[in-house]
PDB file of C-alpha atoms in Angstrom:
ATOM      1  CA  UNK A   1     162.414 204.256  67.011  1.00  0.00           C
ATOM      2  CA  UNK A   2     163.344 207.755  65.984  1.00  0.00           C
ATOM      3  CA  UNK A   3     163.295 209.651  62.518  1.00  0.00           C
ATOM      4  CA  UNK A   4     164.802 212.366  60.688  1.00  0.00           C
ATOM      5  CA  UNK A   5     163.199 213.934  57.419  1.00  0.00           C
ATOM      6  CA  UNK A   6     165.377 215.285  54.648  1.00  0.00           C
ATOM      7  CA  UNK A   7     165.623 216.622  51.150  1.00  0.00           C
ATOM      8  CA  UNK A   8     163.148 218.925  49.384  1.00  0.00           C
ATOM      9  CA  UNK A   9     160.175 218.075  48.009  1.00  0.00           C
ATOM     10  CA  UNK A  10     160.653 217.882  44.068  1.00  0.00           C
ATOM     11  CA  UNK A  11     159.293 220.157  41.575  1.00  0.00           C
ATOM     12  CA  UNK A  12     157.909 217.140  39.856  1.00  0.00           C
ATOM     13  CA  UNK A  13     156.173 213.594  41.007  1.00  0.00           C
ATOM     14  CA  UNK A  14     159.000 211.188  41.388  1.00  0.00           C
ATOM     15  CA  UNK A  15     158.522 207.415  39.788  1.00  0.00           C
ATOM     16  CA  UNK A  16     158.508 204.736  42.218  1.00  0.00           C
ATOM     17  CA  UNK A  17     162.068 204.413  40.252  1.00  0.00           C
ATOM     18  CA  UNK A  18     163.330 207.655  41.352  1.00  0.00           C
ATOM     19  CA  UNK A  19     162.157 206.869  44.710  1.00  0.00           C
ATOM     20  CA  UNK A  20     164.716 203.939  45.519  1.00  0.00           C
ATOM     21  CA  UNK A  21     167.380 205.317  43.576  1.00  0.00           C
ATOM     22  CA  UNK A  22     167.018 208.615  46.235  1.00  0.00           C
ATOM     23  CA  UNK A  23     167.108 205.682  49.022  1.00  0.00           C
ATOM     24  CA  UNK A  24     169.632 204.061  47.613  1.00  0.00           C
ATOM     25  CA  UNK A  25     172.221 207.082  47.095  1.00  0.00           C
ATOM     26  CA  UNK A  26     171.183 208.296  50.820  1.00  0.00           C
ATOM     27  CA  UNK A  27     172.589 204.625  52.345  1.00  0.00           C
ATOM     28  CA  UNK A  28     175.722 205.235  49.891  1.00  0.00           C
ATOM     29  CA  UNK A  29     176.475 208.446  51.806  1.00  0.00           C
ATOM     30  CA  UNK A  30     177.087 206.178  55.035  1.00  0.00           C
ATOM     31  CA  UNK A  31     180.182 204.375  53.037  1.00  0.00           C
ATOM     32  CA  UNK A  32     183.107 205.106  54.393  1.00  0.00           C
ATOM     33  CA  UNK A  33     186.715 204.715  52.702  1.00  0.00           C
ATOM     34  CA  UNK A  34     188.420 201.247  53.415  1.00  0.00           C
ATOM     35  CA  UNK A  35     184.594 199.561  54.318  1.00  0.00           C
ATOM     36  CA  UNK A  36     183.704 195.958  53.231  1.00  0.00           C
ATOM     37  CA  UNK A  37     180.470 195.694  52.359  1.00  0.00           C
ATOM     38  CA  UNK A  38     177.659 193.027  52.203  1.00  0.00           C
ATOM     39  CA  UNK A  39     175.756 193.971  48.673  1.00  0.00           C
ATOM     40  CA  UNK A  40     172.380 193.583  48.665  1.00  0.00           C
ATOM     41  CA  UNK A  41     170.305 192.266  45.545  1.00  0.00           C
ATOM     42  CA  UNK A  42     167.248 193.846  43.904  1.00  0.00           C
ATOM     43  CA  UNK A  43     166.568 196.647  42.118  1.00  0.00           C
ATOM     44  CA  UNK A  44     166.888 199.068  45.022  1.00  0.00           C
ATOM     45  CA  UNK A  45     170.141 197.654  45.746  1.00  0.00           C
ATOM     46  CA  UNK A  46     170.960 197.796  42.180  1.00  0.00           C
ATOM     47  CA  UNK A  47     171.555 201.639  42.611  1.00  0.00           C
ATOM     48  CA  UNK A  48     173.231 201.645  45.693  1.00  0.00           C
ATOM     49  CA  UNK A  49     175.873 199.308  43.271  1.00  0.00           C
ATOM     50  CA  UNK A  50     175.629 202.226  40.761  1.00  0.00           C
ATOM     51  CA  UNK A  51     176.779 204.559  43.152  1.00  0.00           C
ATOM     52  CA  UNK A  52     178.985 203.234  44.727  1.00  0.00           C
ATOM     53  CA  UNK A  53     180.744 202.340  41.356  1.00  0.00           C
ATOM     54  CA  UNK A  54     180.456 206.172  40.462  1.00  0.00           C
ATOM     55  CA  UNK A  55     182.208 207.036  43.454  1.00  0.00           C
ATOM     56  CA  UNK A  56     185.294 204.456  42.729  1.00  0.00           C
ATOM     57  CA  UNK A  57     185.849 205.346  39.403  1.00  0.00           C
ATOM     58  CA  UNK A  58     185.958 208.740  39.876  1.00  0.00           C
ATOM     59  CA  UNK A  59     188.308 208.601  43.084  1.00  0.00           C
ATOM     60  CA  UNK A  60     185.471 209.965  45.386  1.00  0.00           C
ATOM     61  CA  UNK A  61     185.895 206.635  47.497  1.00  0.00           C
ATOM     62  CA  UNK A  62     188.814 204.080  47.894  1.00  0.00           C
ATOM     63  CA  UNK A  63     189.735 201.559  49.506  1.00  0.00           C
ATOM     64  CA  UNK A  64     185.985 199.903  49.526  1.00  0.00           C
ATOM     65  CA  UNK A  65     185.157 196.092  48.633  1.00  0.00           C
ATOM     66  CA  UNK A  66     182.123 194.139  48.561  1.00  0.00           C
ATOM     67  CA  UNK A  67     180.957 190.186  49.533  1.00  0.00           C
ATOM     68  CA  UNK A  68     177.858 189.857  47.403  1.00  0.00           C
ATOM     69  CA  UNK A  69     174.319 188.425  48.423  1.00  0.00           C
ATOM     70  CA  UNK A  70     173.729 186.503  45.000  1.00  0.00           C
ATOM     71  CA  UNK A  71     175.142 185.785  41.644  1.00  0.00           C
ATOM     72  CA  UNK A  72     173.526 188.844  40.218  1.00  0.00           C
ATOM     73  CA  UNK A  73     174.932 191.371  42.278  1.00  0.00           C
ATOM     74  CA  UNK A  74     178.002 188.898  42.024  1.00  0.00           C
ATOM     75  CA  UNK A  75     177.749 190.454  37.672  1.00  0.00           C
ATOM     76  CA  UNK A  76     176.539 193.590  38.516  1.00  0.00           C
ATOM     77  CA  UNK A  77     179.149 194.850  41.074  1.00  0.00           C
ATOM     78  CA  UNK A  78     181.790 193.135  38.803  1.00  0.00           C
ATOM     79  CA  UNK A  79     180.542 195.397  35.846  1.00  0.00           C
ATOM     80  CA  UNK A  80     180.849 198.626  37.926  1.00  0.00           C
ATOM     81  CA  UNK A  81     183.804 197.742  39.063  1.00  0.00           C
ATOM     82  CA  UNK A  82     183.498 196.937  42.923  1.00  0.00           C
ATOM     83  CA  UNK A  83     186.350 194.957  44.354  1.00  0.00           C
ATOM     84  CA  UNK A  84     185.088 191.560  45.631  1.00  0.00           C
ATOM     85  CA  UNK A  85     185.266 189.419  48.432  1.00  0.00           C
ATOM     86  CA  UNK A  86     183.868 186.137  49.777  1.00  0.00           C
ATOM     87  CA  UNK A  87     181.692 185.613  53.076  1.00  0.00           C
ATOM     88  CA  UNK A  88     185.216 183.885  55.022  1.00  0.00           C
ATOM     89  CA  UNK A  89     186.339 184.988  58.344  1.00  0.00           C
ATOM     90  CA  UNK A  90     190.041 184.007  57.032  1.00  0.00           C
ATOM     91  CA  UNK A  91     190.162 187.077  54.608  1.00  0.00           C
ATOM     92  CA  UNK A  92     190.205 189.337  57.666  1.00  0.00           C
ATOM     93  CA  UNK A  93     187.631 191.524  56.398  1.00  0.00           C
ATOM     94  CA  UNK A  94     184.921 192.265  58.503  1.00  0.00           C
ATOM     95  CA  UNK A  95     181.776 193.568  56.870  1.00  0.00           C
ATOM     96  CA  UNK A  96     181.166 196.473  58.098  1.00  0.00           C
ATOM     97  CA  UNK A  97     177.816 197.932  56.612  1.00  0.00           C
ATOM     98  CA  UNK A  98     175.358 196.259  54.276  1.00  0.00           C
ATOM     99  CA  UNK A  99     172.770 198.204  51.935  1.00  0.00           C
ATOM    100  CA  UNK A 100     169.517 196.017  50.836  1.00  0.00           C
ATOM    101  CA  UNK A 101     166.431 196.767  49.950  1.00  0.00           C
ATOM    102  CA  UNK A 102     163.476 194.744  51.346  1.00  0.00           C
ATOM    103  CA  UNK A 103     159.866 193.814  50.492  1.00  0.00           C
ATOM    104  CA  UNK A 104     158.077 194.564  53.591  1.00  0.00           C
ATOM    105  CA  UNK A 105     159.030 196.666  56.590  1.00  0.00           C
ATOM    106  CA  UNK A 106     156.874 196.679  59.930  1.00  0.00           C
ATOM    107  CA  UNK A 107     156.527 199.314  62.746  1.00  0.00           C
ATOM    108  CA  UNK A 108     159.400 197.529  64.713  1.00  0.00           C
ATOM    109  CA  UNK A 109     161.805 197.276  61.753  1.00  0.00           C
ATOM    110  CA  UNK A 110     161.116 193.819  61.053  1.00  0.00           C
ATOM    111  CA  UNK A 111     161.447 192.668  57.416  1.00  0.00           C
ATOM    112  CA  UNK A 112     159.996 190.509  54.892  1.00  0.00           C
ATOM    113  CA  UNK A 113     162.997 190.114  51.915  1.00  0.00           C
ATOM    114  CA  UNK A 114     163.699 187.463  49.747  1.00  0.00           C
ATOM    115  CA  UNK A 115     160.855 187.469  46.947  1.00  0.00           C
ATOM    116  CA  UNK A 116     163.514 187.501  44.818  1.00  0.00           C
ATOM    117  CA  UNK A 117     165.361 184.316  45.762  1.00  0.00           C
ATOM    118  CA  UNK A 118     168.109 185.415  47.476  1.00  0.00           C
ATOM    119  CA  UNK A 119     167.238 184.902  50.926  1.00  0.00           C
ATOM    120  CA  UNK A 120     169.809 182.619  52.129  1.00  0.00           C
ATOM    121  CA  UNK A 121     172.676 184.235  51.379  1.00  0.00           C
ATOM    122  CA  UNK A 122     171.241 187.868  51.999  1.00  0.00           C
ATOM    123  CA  UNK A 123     170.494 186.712  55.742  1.00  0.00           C
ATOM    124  CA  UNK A 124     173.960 184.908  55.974  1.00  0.00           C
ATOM    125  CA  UNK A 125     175.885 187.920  54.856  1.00  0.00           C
ATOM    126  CA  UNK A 126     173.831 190.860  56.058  1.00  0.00           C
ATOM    127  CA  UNK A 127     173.218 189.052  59.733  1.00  0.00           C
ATOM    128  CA  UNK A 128     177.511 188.861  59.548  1.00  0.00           C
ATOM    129  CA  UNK A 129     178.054 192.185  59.739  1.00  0.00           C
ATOM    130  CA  UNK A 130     178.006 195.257  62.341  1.00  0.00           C
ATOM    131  CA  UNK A 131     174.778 197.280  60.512  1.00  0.00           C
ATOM    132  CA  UNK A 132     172.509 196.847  58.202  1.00  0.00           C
ATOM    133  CA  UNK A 133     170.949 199.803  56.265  1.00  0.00           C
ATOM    134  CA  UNK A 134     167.599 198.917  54.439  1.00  0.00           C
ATOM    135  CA  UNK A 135     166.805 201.100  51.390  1.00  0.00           C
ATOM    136  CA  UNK A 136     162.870 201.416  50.102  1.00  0.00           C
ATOM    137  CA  UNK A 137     160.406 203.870  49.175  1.00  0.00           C
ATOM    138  CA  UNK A 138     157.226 204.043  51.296  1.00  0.00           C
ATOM    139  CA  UNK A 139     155.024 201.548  49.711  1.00  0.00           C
ATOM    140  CA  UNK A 140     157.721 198.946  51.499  1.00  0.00           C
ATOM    141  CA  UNK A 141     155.875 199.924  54.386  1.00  0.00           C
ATOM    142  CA  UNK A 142     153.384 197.379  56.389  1.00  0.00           C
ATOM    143  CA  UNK A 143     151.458 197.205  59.685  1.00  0.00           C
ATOM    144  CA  UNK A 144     152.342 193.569  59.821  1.00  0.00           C
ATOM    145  CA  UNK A 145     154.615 191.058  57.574  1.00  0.00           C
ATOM    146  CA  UNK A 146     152.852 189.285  55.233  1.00  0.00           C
ATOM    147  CA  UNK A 147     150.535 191.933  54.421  1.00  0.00           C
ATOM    148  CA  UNK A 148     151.411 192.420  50.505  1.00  0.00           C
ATOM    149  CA  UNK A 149     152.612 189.311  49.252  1.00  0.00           C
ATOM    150  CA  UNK A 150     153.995 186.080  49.777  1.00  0.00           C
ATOM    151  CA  UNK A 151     156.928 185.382  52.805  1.00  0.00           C
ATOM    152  CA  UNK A 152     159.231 183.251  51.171  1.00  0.00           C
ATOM    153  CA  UNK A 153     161.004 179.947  52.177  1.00  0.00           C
ATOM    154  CA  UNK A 154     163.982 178.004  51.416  1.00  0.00           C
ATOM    155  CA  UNK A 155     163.536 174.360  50.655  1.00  0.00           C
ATOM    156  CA  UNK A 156     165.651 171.202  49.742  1.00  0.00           C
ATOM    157  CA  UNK A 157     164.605 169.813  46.737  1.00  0.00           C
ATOM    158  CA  UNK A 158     164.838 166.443  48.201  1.00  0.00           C
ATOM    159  CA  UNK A 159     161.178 165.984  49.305  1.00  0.00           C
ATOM    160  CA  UNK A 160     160.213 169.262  48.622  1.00  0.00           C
ATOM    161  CA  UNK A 161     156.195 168.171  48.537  1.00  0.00           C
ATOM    162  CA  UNK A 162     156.444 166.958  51.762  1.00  0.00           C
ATOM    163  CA  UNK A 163     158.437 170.162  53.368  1.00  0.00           C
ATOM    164  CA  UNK A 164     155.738 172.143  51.534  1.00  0.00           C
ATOM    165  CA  UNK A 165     152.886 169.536  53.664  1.00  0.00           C
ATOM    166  CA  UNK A 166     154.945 170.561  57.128  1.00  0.00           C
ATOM    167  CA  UNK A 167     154.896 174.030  56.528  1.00  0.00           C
ATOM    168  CA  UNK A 168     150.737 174.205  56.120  1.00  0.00           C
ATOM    169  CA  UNK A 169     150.656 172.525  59.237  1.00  0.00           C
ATOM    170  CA  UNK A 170     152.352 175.152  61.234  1.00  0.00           C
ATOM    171  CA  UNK A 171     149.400 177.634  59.605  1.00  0.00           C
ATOM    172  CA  UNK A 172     146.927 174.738  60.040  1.00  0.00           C
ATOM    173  CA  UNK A 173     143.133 176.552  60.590  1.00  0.00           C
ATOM    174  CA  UNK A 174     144.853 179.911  59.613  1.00  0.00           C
ATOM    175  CA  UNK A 175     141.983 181.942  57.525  1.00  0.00           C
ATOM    176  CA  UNK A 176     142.957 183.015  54.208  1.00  0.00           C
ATOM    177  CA  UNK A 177     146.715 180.875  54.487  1.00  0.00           C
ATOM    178  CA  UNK A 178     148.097 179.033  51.992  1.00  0.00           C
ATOM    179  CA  UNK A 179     151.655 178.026  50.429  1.00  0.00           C
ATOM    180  CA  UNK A 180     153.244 177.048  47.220  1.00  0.00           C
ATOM    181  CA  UNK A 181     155.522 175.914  45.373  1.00  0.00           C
ATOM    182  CA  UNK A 182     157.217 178.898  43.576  1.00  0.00           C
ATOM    183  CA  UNK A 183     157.432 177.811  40.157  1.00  0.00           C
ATOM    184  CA  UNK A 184     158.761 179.606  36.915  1.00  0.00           C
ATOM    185  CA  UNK A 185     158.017 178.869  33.052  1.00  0.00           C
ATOM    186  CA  UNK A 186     160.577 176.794  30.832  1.00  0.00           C
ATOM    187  CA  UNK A 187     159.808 175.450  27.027  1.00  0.00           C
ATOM    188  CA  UNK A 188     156.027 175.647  27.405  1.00  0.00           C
ATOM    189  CA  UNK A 189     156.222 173.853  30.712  1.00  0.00           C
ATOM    190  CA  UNK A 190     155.834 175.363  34.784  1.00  0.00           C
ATOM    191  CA  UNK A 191     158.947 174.238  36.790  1.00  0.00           C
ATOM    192  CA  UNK A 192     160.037 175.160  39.836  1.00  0.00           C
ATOM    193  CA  UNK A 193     161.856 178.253  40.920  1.00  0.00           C
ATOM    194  CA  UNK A 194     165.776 177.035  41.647  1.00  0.00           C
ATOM    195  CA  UNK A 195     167.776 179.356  43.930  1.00  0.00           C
ATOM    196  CA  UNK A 196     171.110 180.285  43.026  1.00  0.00           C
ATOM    197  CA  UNK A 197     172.145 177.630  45.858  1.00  0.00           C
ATOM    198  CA  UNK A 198     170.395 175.023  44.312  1.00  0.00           C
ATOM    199  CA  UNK A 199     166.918 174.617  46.419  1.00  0.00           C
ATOM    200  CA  UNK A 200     163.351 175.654  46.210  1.00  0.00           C
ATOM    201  CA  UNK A 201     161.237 178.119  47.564  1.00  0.00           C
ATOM    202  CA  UNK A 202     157.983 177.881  48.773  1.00  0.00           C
ATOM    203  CA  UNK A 203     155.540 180.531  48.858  1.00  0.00           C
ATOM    204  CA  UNK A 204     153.153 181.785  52.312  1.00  0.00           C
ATOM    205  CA  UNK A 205     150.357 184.045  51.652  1.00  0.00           C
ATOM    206  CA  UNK A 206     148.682 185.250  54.601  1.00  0.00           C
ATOM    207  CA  UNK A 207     144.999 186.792  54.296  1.00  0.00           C
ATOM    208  CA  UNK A 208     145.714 189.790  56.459  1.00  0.00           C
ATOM    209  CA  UNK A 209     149.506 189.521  57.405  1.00  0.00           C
ATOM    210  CA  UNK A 210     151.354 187.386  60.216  1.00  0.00           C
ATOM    211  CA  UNK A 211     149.890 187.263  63.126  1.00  0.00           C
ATOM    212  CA  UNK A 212     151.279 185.917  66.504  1.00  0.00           C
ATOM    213  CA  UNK A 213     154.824 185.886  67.790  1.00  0.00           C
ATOM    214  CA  UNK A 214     157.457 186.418  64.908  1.00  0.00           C
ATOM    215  CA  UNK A 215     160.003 184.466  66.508  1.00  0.00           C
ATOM    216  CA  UNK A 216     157.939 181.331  67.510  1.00  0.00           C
ATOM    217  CA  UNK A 217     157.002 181.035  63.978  1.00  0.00           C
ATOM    218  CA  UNK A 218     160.200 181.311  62.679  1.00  0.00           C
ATOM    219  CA  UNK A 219     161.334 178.984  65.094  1.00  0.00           C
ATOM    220  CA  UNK A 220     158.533 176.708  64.207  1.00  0.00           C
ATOM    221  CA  UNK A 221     159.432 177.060  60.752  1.00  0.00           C
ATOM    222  CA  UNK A 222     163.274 176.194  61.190  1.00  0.00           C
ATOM    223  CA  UNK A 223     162.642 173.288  63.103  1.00  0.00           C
ATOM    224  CA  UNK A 224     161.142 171.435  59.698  1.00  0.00           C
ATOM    225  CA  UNK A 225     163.367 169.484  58.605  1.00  0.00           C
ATOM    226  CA  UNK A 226     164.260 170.203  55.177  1.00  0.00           C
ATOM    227  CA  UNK A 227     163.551 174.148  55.482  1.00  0.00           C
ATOM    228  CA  UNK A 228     166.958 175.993  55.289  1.00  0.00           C
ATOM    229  CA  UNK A 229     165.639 179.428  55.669  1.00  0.00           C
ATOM    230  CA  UNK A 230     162.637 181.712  56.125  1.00  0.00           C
ATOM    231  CA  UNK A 231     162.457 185.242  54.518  1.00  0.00           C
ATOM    232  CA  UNK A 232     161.634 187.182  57.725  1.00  0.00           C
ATOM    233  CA  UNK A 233     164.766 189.082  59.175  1.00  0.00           C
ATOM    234  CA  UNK A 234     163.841 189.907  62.704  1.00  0.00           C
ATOM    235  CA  UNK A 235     165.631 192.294  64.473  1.00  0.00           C
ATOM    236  CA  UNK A 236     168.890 192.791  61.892  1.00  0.00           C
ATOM    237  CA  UNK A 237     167.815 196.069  60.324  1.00  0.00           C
ATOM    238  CA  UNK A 238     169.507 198.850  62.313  1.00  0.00           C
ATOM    239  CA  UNK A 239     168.300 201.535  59.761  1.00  0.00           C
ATOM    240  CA  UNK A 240     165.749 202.042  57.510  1.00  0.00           C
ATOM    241  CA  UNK A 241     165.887 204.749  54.927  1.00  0.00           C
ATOM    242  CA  UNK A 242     162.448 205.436  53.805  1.00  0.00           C
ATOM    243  CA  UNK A 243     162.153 207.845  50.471  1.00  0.00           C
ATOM    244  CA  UNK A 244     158.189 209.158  50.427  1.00  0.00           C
ATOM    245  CA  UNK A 245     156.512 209.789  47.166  1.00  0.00           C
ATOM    246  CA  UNK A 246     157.170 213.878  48.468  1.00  0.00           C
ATOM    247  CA  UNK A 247     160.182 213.635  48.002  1.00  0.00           C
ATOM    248  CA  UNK A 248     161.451 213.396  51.662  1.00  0.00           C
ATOM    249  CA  UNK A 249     163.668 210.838  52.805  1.00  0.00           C
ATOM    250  CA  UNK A 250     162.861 209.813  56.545  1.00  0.00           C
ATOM    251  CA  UNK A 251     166.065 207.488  58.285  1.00  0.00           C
ATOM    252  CA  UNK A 252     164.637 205.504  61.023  1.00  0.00           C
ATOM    253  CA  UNK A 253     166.997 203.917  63.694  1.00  0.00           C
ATOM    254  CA  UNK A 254     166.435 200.737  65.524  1.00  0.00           C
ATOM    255  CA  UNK A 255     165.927 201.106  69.156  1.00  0.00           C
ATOM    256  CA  UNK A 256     168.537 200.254  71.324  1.00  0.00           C
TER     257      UNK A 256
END
């Protein structure tokens, strides 16, 4: 993979804030006029929605409409005032570029996203189109996946327990594994996490990271029946712009 380094350092310390909004506006700069775009959720992507409504308002950029990745980025392009479209081949729009942040990214641009729920429909819309530009600031980067938190999972309600059982098999003997249900806090009382599609999410911590073939453990993974989707995106990024606590932004291309 190759890298470039840009932009000054600052004359004072940037917050980790600061950080993914200079990520953020750098992936903007890619947008062409008349693009669809898959919208990423989070609050990296939140700035990339910023800009981009900046730029339409004021006339900088035209033509450009969005298919978004949940039903907050759903309200927040809305509010900024970015054109919308559904995830349909009949519309006739092809995405063309999606911006996302992610939680993890490894040496080979793999990606751990999803932490906050919207895995299924990120992977379904950013996998759809012709590139996908990941935004973060350094800390996003990891040896391995798994390394600072959990790799999420999409689950069926329907026998959720059980699909929770199947998946500590495929880890079975791993040191330091385990799962869970991801659960949030309602009236007093812990319930679990619904996605905005309706299912659960369980939880894999790893002690130090996933180790092993990627792809046979997702494969493993998908083959439980009642998983609908894992949170590791293997080989979709085809960019990763990287903003350094310096101040430098590094964009780093996929191999061909």
């Amino acid at each position: 993979m190759g890298s470039a380094a840009a932009s000054p350092p600052p004359s004072q310390k940037l917050t980790q804030e600061d950080l993914k909004r200079v990520a953020a506006h750098r992936a903007v700069d890619l947008v062409e006029p008349g693009m669809t775009l898959g919208l990423g959720t989070g609050s990296t992507a939140a700035h990339a929605l910023d800009r981009l409504g900046d730029l339409l308002r004021s006339g900088a950029l035209a033509g450009v409409a969005g298919v978004p990745t949940s039903l907050k980025t759903e309200l927040h392009a809305a509010r900024v005032g970015i054109p919308l479209l559904p995830l349909d081949a009949g519309t006739g729009a092809k995405i063309c570029l999606s911006i996302d942040g992610a939680d993890e990214v490894d040496p080979d641009l793999n990606l751990v996203k999803g932490r906050g729920g919207s895995l299924l429909r990120e992977k379904m819309i950013e996998g759809a189109g012709d590139k996908f530009v990941v935004i973060v600031d350094e800390s996003k980067l990891v040896p391995r996946l798994g390394c600072t938190g959990s790799v999420p999972v999409e689950v069926v309600p329907f026998g959720a327990a059980h699909t929770l059982g199947l998946i500590r098999k495929v880890f079975d003997g791993l040191p330091g594994f385990h799962a869970r249900l991801r659960t949030v806090k309602k009236e007093a009382e812990e319930v679990p996490f619904v996605t905005d599609n309706g299912n659960y999410i369980v939880e894999m911590f790893f002690e130090n990271g996933i180790r092993g073939d990627l792809r046979d453990i997702s494969d493993c993974l998908l083959r439980i029946t009642g998983v609908v989707e894992h949170g590791m995106f293997l080989g979709m990024a085809t960019t990763v712009i990287v903003a350094n606590k310096d101040g430098t932004v590094a964009v780093i291309e996929k191999n061909k």
